[in-house]
mmCIF file of C-alpha atoms in Angstrom:
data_model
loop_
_atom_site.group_PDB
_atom_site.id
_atom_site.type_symbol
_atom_site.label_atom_id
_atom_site.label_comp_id
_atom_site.label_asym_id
_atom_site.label_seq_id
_atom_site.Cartn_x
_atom_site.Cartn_y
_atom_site.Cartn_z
ATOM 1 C CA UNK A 1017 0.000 0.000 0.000
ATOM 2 C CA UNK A 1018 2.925 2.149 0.784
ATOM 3 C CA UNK A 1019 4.551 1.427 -2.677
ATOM 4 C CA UNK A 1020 1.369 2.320 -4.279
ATOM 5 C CA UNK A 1021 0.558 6.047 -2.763
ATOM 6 C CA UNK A 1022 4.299 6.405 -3.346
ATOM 7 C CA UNK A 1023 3.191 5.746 -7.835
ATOM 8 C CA UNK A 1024 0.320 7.383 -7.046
ATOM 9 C CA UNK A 1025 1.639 10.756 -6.043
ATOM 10 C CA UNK A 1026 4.231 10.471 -8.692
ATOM 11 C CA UNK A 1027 1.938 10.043 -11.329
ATOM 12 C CA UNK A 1028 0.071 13.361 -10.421
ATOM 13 C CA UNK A 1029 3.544 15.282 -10.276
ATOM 14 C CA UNK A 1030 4.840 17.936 -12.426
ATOM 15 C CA UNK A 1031 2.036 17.322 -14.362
ATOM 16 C CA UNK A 1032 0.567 20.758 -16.316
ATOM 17 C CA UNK A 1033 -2.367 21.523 -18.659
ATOM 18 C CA UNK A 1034 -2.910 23.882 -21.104
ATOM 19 C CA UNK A 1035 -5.728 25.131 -23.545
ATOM 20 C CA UNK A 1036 -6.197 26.279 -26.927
ATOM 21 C CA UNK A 1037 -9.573 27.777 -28.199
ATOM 22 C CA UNK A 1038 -10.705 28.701 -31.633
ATOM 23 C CA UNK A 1039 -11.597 31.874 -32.626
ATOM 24 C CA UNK A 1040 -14.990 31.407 -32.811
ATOM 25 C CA UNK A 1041 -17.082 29.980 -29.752
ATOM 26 C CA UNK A 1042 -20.645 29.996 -29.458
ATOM 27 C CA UNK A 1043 -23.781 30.375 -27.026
ATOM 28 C CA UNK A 1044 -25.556 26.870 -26.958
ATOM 29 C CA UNK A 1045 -23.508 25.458 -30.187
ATOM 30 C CA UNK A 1046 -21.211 22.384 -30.208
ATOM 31 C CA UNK A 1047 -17.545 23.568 -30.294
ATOM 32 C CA UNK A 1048 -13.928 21.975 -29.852
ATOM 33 C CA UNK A 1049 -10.778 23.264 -28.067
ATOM 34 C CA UNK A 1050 -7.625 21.153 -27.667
ATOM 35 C CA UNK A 1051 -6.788 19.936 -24.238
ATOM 36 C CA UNK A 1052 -3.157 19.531 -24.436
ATOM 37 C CA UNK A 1053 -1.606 17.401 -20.841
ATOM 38 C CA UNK A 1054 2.278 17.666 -20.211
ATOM 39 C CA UNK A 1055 4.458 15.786 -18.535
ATOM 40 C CA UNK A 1056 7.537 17.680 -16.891
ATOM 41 C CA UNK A 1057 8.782 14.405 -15.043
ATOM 42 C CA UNK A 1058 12.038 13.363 -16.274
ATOM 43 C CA UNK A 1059 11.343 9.684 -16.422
ATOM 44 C CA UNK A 1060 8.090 8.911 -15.478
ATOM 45 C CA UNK A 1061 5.199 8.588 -18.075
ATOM 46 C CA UNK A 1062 1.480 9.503 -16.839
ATOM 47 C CA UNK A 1063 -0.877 6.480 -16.656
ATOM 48 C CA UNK A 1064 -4.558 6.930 -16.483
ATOM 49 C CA UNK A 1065 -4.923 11.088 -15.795
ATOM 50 C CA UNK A 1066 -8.244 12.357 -15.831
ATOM 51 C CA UNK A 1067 -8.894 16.197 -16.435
ATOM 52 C CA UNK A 1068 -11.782 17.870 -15.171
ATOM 53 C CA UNK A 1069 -13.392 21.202 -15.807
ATOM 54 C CA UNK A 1070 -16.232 22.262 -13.174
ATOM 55 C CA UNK A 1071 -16.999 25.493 -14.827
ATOM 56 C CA UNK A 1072 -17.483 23.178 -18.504
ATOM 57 C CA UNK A 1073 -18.764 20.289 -16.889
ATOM 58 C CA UNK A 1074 -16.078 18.684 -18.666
ATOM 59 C CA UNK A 1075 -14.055 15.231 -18.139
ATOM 60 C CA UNK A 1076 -11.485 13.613 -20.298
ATOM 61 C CA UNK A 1077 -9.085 10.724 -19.382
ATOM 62 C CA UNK A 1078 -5.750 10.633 -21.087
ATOM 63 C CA UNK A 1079 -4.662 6.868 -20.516
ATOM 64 C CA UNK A 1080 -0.931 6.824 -21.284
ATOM 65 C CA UNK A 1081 1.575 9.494 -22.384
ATOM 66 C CA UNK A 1082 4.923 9.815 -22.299
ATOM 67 C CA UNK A 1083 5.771 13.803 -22.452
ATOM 68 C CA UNK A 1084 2.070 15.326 -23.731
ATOM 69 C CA UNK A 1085 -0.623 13.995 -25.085
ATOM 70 C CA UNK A 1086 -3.477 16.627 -27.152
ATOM 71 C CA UNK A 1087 -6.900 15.785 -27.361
ATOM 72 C CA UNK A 1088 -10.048 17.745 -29.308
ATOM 73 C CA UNK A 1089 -12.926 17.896 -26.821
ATOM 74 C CA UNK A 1090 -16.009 19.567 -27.481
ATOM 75 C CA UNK A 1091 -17.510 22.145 -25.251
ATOM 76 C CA UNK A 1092 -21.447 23.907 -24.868
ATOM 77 C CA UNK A 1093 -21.146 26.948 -23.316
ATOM 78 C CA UNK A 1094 -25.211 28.219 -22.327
ATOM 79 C CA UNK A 1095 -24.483 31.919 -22.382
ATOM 80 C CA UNK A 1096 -22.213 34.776 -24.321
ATOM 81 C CA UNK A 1097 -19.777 36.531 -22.788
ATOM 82 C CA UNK A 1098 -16.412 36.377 -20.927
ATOM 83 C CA UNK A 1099 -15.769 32.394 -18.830
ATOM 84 C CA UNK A 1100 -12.636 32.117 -16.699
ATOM 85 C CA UNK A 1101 -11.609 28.364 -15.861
ATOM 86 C CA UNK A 1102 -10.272 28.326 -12.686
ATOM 87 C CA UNK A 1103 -11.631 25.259 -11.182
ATOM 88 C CA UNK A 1104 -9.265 22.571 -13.369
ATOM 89 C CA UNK A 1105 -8.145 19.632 -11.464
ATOM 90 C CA UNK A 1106 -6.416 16.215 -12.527
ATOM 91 C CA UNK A 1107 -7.153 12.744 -11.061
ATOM 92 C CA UNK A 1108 -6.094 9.336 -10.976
ATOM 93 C CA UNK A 1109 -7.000 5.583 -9.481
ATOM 94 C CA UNK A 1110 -3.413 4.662 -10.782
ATOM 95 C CA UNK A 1111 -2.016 2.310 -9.886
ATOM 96 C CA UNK A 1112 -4.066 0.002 -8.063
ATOM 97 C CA UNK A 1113 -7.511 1.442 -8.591
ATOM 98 C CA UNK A 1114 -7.952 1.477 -4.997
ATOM 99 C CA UNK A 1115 -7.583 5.685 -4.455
ATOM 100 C CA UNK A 1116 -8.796 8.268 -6.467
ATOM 101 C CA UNK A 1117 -5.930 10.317 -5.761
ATOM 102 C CA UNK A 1118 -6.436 14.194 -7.291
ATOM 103 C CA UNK A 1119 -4.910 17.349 -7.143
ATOM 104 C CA UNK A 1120 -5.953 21.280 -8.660
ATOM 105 C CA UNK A 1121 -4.144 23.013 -11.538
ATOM 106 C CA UNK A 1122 -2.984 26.573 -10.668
ATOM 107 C CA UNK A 1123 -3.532 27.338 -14.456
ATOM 108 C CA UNK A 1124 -6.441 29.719 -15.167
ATOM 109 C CA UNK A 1125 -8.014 30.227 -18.254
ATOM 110 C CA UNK A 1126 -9.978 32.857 -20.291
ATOM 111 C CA UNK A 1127 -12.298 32.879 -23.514
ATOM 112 C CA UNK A 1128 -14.790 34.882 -24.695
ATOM 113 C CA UNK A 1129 -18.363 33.187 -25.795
ATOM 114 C CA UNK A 1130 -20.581 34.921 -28.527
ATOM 115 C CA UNK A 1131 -24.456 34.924 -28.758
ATOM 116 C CA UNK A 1132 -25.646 32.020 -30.010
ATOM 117 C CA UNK A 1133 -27.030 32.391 -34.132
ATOM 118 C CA UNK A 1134 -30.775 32.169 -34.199
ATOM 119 C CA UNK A 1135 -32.255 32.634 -37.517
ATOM 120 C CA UNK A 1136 -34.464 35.699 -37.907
ATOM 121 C CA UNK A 1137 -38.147 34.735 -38.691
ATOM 122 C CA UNK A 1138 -39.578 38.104 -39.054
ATOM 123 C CA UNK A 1139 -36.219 39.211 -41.533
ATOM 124 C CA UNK A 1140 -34.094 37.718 -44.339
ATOM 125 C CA UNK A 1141 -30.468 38.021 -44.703
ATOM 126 C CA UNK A 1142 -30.452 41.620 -47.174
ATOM 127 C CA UNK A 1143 -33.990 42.693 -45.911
ATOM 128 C CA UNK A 1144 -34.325 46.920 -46.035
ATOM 129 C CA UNK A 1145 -36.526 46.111 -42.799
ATOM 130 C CA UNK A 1146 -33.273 46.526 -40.414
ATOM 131 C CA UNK A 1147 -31.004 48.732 -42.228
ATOM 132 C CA UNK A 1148 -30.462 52.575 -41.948
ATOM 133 C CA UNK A 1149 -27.537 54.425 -43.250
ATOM 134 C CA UNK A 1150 -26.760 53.730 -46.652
ATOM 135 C CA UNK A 1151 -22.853 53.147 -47.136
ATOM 136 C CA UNK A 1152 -21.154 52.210 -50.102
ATOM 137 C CA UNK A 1153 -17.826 51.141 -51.252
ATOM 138 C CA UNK A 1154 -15.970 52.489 -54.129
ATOM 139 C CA UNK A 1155 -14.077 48.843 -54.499
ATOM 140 C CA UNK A 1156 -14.569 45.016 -54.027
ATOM 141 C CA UNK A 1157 -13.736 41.798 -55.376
ATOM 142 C CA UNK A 1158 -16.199 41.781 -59.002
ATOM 143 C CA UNK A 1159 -16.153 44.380 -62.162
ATOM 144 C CA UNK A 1160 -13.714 45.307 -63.575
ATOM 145 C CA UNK A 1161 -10.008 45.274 -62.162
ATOM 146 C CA UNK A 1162 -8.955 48.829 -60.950
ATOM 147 C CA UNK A 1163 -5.576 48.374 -58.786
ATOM 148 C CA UNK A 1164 -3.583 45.504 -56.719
ATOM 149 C CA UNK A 1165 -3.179 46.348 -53.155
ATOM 150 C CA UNK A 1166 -1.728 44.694 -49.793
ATOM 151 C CA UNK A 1167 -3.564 41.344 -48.788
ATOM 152 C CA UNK A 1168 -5.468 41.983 -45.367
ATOM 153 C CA UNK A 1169 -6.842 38.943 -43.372
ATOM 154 C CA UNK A 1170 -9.736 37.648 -44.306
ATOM 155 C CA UNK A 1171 -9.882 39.004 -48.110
ATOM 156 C CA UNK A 1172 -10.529 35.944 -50.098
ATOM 157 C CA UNK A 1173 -7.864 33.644 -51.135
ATOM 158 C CA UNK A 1174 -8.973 33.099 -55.178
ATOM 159 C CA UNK A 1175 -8.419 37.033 -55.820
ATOM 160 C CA UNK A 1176 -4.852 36.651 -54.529
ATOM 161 C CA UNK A 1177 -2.124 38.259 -56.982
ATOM 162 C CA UNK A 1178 0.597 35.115 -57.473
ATOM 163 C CA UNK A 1179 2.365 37.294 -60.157
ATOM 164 C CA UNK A 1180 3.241 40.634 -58.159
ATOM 165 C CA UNK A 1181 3.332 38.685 -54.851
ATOM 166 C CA UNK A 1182 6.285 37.383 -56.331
ATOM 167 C CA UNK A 1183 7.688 40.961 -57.277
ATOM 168 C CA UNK A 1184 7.394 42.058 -53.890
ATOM 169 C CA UNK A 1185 8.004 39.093 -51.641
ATOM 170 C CA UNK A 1186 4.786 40.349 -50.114
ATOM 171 C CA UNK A 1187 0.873 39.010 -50.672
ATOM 172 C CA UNK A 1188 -0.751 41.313 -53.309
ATOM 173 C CA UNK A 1189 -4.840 41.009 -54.336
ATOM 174 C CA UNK A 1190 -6.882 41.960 -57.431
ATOM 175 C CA UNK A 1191 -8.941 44.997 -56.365
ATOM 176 C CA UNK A 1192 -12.242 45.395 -58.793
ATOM 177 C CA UNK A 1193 -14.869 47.971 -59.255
ATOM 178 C CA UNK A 1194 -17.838 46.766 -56.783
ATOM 179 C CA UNK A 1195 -20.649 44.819 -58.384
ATOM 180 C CA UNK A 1196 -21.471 42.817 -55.521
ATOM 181 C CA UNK A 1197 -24.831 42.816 -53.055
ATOM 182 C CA UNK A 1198 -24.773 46.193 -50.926
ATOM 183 C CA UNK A 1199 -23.383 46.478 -47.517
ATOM 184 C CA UNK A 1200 -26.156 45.339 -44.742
ATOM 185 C CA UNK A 1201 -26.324 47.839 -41.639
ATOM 186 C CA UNK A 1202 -27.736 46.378 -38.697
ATOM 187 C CA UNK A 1203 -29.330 48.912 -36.140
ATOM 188 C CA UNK A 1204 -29.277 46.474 -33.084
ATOM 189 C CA UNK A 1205 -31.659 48.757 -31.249
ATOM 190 C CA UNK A 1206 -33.995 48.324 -34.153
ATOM 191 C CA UNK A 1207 -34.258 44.794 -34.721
ATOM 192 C CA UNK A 1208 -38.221 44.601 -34.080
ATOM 193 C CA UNK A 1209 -37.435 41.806 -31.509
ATOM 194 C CA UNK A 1210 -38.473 42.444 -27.915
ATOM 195 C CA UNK A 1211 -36.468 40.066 -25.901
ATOM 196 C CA UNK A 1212 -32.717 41.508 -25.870
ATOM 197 C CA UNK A 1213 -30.816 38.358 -25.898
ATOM 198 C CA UNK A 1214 -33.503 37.492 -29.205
ATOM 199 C CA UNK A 1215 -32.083 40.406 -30.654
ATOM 200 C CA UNK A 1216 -28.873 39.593 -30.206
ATOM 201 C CA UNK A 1217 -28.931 36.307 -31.301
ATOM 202 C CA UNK A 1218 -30.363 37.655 -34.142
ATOM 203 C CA UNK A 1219 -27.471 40.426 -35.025
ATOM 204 C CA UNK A 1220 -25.540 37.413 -34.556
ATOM 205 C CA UNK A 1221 -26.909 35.342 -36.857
ATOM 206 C CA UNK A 1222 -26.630 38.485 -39.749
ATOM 207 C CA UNK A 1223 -23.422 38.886 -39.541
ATOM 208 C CA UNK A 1224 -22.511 35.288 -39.780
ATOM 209 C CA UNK A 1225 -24.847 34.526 -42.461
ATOM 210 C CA UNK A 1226 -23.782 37.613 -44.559
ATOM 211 C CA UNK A 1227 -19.963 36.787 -44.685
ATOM 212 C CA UNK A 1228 -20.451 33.481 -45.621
ATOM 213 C CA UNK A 1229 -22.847 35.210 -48.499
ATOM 214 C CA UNK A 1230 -19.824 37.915 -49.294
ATOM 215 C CA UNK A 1231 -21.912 40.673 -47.889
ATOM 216 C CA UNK A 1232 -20.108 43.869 -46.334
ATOM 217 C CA UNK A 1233 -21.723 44.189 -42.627
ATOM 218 C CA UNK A 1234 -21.934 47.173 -40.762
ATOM 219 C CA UNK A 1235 -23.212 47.795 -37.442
ATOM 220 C CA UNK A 1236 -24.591 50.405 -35.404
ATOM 221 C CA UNK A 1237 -24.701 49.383 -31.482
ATOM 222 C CA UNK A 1238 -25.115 52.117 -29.008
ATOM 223 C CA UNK A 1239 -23.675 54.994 -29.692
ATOM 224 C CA UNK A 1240 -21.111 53.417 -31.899
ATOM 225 C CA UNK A 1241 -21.131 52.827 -35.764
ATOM 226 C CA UNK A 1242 -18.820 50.200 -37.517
ATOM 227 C CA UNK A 1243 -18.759 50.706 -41.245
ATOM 228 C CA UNK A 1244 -19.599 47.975 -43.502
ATOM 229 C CA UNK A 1245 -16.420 45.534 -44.237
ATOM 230 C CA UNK A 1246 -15.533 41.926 -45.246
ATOM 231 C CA UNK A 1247 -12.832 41.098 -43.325
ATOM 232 C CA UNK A 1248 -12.506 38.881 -40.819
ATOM 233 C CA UNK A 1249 -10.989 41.190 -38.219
ATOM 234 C CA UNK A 1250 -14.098 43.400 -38.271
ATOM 235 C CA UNK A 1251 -16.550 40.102 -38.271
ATOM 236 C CA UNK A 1252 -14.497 39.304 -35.293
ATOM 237 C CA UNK A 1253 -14.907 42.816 -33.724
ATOM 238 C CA UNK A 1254 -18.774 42.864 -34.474
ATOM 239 C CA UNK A 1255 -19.399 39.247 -32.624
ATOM 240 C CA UNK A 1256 -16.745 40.789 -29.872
ATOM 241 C CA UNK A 1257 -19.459 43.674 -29.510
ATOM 242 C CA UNK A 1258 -22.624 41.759 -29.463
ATOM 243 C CA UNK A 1259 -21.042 38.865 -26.522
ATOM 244 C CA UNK A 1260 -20.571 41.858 -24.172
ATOM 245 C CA UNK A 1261 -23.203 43.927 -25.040
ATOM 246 C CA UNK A 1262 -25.383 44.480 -21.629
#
């Protein structure tokens, strides 16, 4: 019995955790992060670690690694806005499954949730219903071809410029005159929606349903105004913007 707390403690030593999330995480929507476990022990492999979350209701057991092991776990978070995990802890019946033997990771942990998408019933995607200010762009990615300019993330990959990217040792796009679908404006306060997090859901599910269509989104949200864009940055900022909006 001896021998076996002695394992037993061993196997929970220098062990560490770590967490990568995606970019995008939604309210009440499936998504994965990659649990990552490390072993710092010099010699000693880590048999039959389990990792729990309390604030994710989350448990994975890594059976064997040597020096880390990554898993893809998937997570559900019920509400948008900022989570801090602080209440990590790994666990272990090794190694004669007579002890649970556990101990808390000093790691903590923040990510930001957005709204969850709910389709609108009373709107469509481009409806005049919601928008305001007009706004137009002198530029886009149709037409005819009026310059090459710097890439910027999120600009789509097919209108890259192979030919001067080459020149310049730097990433170069086609810019065209604009002949796509106009920019959408969405006046959060005016979504005719009562229920706020409705609304919200709503905005939410706008702006991801228009850059997947290759529509410019702008927003206005408060007293602030975001002009209408296509890059992933700003569809970033908006969904940044509607998680914390209170």
């Amino acid at each position: 019995m001896l021998l076996a707390g002695v394992f037993g403690k061993r196997n929970l030593k220098a062990i560490d955790i770590k967490i990568t999330f995606p970019e995008e995480i939604y309210a009440n929507r499936e998504n994965f992060i990659k649990l990552k476990i490390v072993n710092h022990k010099k010699f000693l492999p880590g048999f039959l670690i389990k990792v729990s979350i309390k604030e994710l209701n989350l448990s994975y057991l890594f059976p064997y690694f040597e020096k880390e092991k990554e898993a893809v776990v998937s997570i559900k978070p019920t509400r948008r806005g900022n989570f801090s995990l602080k209440e990590i802890y790994i666990s272990s019946v090794f190694p004669f499954n007579f002890f649970v033997r556990w101990r808390k990771i000093s790691n903590t942990f923040s990510f930001l949730v957005f709204p969850e998408p709910k389709r609108c019933k009373i709107v469509s995607i481009t409806s005049n219903k919601i928008k305001g200010d007009k706004y137009s762009e002198t530029f886009g990615f149709e037409g005819d071809l009026i310059s090459i300019k710097d890439y910027e993330e999120g600009m789509p990959v097919k209108y890259i410029h192979w030919k001067a990217s080459a020149k310049t040792e730097k990433l170069k796009v086609k810019q065209f005159s604009d002949l796509t679908s106009p920019p959408l404006i969405i006046h959060l306060e005016q979504i005719p929606i009562p229920d706020r997090e409705e609304k919200i859901s709503c905005a939410t599910y706008l702006i991801v349903e228009s850059f997947k269509k290759g529509i410019p989104v702008g927003m206005k949200i408060g007293k602030e105004f975001f002009k209408p864009s296509l890059l992933y940055k700003h569809k970033i900022n908006l969904l940044k913007k509607l998680a914390l909006y209170e």
